[in-house]
CSV table of C-alpha atoms and ligand atoms in Angstrom, one decimal:
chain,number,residue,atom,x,y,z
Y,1,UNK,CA,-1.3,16.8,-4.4
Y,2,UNK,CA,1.6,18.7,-4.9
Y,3,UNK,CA,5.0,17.1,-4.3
Y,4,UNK,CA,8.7,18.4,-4.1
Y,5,UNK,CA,10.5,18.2,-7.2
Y,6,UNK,CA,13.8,17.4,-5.8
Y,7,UNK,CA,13.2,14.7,-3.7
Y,8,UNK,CA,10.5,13.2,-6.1
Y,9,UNK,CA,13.6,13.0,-8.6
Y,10,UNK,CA,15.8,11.6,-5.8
Y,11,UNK,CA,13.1,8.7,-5.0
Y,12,UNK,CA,13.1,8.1,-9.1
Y,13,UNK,CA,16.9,8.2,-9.5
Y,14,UNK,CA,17.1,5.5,-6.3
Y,15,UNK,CA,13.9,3.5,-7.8
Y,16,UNK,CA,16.1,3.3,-11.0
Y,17,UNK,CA,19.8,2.6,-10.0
Y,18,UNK,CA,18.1,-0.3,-8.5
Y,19,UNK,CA,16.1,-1.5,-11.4
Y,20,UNK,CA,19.8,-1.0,-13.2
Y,21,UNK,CA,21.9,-2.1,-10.8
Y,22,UNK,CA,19.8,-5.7,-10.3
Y,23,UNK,CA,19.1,-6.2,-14.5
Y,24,UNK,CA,21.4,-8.3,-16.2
Y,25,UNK,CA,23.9,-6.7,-18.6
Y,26,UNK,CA,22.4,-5.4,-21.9
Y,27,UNK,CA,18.4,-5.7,-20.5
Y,28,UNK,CA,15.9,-2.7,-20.5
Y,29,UNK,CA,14.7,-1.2,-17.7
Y,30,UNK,CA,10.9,0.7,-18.1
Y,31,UNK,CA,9.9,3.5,-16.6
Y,32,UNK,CA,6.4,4.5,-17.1
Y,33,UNK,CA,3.7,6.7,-15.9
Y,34,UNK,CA,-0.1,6.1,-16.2
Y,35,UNK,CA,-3.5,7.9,-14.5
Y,36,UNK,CA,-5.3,5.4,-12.4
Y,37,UNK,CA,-8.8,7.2,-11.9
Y,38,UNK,CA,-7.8,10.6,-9.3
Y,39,UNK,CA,-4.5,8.7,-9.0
Y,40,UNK,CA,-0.9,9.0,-10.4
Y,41,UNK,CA,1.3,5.9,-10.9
Y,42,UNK,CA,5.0,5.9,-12.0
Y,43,UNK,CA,6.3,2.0,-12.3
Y,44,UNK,CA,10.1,1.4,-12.6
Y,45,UNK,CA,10.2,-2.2,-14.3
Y,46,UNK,CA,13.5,-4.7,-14.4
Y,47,UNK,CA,13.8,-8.2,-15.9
Y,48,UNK,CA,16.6,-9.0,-12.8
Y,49,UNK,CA,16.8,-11.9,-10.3
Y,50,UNK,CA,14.1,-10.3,-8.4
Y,51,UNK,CA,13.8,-9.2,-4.8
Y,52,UNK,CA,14.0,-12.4,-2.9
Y,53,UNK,CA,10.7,-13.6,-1.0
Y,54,UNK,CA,12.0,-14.2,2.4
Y,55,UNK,CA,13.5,-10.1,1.7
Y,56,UNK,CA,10.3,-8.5,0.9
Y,57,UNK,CA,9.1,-7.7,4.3
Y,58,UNK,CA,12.3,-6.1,5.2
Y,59,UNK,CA,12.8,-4.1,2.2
Y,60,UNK,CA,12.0,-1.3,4.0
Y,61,UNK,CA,13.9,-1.0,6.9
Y,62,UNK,CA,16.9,0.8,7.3
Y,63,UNK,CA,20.6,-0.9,6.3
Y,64,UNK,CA,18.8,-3.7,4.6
Y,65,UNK,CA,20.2,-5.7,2.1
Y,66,UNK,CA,19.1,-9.4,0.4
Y,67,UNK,CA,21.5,-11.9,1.9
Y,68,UNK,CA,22.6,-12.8,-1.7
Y,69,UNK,CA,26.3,-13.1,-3.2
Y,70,UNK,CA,24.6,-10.5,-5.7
Y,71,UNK,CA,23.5,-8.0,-3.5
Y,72,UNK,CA,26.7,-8.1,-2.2
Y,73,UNK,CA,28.6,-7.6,-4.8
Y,74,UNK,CA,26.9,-4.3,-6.1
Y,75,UNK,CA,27.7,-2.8,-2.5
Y,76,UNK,CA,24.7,0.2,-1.7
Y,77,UNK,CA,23.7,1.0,1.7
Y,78,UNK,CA,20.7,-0.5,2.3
Y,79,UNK,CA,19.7,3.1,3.2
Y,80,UNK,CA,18.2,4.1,-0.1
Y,81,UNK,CA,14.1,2.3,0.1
Y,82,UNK,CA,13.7,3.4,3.4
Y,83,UNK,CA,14.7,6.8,3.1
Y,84,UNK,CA,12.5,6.9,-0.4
Y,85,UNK,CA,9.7,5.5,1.5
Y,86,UNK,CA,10.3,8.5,4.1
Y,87,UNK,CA,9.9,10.6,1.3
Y,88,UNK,CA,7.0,9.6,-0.3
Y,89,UNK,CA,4.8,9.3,2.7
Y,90,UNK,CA,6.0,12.2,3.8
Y,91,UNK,CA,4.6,14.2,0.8
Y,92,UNK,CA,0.7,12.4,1.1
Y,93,UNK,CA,1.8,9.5,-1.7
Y,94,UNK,CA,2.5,5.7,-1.3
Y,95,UNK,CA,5.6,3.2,-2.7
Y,96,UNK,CA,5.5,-0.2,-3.2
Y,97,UNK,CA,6.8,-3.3,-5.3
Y,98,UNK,CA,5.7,-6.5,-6.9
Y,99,UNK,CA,8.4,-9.0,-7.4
Y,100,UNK,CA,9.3,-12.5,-9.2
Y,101,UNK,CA,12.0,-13.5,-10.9
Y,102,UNK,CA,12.8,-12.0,-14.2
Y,103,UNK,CA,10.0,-9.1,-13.1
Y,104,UNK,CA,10.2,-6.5,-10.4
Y,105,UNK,CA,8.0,-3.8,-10.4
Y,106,UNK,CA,8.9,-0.4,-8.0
Y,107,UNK,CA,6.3,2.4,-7.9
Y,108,UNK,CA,5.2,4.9,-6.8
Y,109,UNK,CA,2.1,6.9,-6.5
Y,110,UNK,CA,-0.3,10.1,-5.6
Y,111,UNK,CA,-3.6,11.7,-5.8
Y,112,UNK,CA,-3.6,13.9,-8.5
Y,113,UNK,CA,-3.7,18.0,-7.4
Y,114,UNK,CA,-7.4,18.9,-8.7
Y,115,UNK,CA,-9.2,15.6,-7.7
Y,116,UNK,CA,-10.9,15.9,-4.4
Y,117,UNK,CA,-11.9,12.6,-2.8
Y,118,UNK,CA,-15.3,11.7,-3.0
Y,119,UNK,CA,-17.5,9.4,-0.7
Y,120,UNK,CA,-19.2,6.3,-2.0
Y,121,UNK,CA,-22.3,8.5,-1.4
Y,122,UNK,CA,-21.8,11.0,-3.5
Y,123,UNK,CA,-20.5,8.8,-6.5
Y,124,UNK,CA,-23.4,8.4,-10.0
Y,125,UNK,CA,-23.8,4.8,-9.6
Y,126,UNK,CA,-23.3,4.3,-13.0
Y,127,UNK,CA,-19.9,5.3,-12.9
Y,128,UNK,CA,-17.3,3.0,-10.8
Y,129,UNK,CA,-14.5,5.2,-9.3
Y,130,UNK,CA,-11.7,4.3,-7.5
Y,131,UNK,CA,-12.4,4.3,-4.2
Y,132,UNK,CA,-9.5,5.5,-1.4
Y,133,UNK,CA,-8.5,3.3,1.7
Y,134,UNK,CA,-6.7,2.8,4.4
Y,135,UNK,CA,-4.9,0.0,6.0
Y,136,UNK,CA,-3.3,-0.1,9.2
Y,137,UNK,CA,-1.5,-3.4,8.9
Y,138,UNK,CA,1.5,-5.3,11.0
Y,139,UNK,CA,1.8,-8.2,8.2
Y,140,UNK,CA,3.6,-6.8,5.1
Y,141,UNK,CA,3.1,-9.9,3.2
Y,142,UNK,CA,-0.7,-9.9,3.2
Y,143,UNK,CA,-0.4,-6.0,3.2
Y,144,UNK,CA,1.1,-7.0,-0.6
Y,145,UNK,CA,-1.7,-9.2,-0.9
Y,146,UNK,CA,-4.6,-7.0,-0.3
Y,147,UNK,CA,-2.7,-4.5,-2.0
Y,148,UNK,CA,-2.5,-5.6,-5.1
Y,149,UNK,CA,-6.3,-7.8,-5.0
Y,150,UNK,CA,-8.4,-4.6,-4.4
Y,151,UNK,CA,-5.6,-2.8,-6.8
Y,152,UNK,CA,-8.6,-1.9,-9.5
Y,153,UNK,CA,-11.1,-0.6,-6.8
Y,154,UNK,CA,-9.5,0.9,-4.3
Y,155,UNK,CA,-6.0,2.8,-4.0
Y,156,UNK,CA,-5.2,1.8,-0.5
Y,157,UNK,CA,-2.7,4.0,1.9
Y,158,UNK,CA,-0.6,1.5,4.5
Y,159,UNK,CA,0.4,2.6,7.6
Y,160,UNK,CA,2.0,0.5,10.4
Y,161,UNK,CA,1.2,2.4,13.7
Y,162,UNK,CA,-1.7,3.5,15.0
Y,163,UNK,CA,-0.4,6.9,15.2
Y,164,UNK,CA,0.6,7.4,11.7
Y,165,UNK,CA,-3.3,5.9,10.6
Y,166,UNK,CA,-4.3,8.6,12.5
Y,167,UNK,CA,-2.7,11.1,11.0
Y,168,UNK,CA,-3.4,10.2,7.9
Y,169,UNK,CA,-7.7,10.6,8.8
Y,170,UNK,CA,-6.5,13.2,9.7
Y,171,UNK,CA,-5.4,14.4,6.4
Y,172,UNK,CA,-8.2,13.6,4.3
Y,173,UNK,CA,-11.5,11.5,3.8
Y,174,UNK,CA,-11.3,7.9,3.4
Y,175,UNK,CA,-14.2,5.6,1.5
Y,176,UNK,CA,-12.9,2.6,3.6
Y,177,UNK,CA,-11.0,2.0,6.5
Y,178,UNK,CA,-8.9,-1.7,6.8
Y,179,UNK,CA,-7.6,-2.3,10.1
Y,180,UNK,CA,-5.5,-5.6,10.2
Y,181,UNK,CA,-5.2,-6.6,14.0
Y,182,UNK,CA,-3.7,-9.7,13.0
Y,183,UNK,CA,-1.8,-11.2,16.0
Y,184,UNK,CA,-0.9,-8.2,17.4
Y,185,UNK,CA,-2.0,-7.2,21.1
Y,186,UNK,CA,-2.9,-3.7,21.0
Y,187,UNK,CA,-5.5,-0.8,21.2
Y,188,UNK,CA,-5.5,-0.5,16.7
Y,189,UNK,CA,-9.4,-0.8,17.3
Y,190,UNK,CA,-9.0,2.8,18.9
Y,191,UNK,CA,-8.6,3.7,15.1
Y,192,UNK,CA,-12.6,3.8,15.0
Y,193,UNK,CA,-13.1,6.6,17.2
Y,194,UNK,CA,-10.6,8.1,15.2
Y,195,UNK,CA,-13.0,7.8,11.9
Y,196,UNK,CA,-14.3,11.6,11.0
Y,197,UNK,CA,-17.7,10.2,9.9
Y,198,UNK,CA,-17.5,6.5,10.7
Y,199,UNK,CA,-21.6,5.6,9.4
Y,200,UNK,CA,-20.7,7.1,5.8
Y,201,UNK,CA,-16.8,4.7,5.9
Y,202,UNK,CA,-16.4,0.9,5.4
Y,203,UNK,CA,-14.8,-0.1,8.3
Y,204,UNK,CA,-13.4,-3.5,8.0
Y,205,UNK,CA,-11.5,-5.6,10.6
Y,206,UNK,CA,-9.1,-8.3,10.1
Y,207,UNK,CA,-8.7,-11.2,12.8
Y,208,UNK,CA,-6.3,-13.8,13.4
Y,209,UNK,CA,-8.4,-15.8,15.6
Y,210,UNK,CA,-12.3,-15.9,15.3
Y,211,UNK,CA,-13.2,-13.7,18.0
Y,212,UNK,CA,-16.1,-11.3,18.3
Y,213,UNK,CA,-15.2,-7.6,17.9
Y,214,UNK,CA,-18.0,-5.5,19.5
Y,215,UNK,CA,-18.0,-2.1,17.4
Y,216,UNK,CA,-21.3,-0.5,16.1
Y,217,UNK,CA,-19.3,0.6,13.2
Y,218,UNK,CA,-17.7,-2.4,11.9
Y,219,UNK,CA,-18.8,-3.2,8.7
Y,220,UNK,CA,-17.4,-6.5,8.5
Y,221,UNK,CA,-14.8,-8.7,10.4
Y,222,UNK,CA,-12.8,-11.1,8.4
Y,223,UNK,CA,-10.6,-14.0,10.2
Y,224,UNK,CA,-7.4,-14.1,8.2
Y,225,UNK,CA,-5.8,-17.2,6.7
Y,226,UNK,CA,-3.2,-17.9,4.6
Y,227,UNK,CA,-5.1,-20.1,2.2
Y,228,UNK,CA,-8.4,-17.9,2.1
Y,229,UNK,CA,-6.6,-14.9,1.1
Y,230,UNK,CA,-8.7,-14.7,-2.2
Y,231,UNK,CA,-12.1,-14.8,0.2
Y,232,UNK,CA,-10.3,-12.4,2.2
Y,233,UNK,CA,-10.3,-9.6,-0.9
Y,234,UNK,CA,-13.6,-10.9,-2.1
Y,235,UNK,CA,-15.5,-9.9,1.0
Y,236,UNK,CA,-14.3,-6.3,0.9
Y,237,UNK,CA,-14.9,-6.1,-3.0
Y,238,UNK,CA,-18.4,-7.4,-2.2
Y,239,UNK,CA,-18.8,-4.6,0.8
Y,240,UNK,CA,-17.7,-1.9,-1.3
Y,241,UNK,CA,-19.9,-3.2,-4.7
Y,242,UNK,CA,-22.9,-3.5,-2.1
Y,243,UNK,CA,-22.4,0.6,-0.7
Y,244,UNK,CA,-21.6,1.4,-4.4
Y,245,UNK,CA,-25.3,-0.1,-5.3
Y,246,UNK,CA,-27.6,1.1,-2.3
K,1,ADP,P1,20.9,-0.2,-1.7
K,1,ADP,O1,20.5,-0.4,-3.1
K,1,ADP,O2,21.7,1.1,-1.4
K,1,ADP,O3,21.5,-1.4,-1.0
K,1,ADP,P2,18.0,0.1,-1.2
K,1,ADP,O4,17.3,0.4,0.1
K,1,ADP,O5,17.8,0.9,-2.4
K,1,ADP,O6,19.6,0.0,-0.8
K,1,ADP,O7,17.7,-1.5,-1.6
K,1,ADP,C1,17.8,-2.4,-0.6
K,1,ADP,C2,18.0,-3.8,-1.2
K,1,ADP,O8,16.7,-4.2,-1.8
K,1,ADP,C3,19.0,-4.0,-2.2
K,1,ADP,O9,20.3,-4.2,-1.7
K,1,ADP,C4,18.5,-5.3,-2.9
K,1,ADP,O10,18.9,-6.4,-2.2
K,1,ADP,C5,17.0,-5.1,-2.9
K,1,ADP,N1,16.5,-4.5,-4.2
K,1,ADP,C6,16.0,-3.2,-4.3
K,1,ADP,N2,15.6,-3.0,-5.6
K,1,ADP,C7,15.7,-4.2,-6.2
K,1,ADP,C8,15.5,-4.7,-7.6
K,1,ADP,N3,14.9,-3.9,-8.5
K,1,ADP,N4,15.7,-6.0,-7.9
K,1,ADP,C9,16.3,-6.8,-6.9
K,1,ADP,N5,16.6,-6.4,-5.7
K,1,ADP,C10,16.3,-5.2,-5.3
């Protein structure tokens, strides 16, 4: 992939002055970049307060702050994560944190230029690769959650409309596809017919309510819960193992 020099140093410098501007006086901040399989990572790190919970899922909206005395205080926009978010899905990669207290993590993250995606099909079995998904999801917070449980086996594109999940198939092949219906009413199942070669992709749906979906090419259909989120990312690890061995 290539990216855009300038505004891949803007996203950094923003990802940063955060990390900074949130740390406590005298701490380190860590930048670092590692190669995950056909993918490229850079992590800003900071031992601050943390982004607060209740925050998270509007991190990424415009003019959004934490309603914290703190985030007060160091003034900012609220302008800066959105428009970096802008940026990077603009240019094919993806953004997102992990956050407690004493321990945020920012990063970014893209497919490296010379790696072309491959299907489960075409992978030695003897070799487990990262596989590439994509997750059109309305719940940030278990977007986090599937996010980082399938972290080792599959780099996993978000998108929030149908639309923009589209144009991403668009854009490139896809080992699975992860469409979280949740409680939303809406036509996200249209997303199938949207699928280049649907019989070679994992096609998994996520349910609020245990309901029936009636699609050939569903693979599998998870109801979602709160407390079997860990079942939740152990059924698609067990889909994917299962294609990986057949
Ligand atoms: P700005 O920093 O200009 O206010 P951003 O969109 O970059 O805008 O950040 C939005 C908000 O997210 C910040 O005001 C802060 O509340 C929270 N935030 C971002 N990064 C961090 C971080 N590393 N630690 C704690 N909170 C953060």
């Amino acid at each position: 992939m290539t990216v855009d020099y300038d505004r891949l140093q803007q996203v950094l410098s923003n990802l940063i002055s955060n990390a900074a501007k949130f740390s406590r006086e005298g701490e380190f901040v860590e930048v670092k970049g590692v190669r995950r399989g056909d993918y490229a990572r850079v992590s800003v790190v900071d031992s601050g307060s943390g982004i607060p919970k209740k925050f998270q899922e509007r991190i990424f909206t415009p003019f959004s702050q934490a309603d914290t005395a703190e985030s007060r205080k160091k003034g900012g926009t609220g302008l800066g994560l959105n428009i970096s978010k802008r940026l990077i899905e603009g240019m094919g990669g993806s953004i997102g944190f992990r956050s407690e207290e004493g321990k945020t993590t920012c990063w970014i993250e893209f497919q490296l230029a010379d790696t072309e995606p491959q299907r489960i099909d075409d992978q030695p079995s003897n070799e487990p690769r990262r596989l590439s998904g994509l997750h059109l999801k309305d719940d940030h917070d278990f977007a986090e959650i599937l996010h980082t449980g399938l972290e080792n086996d599959v780099h996993l594109v978000n998108e929030t409309t149908l639309a923009g999940a589209k144009r991403r198939l668009q854009e490139r092949a896809f080992d699975i596809v992860i469409i979280d219906i949740g409680l939303r009413e809406g036509n996200d199942l249209e997303l199938i017919d949207a699928v280049p070669n649907p019989d070679k992709t994992k096609i998994v749906v996520l349910i609020a309510v245990d309901e029936k979906i009636d699609n050939a090419y569903v693979d599998l259909t998870i109801v979602k819960s709160r407390e079997r989120r860990g079942e939740t990312i152990a059924g698609i690890i067990g889909l994917l193992k299962s294609a990986r061995d057949a």
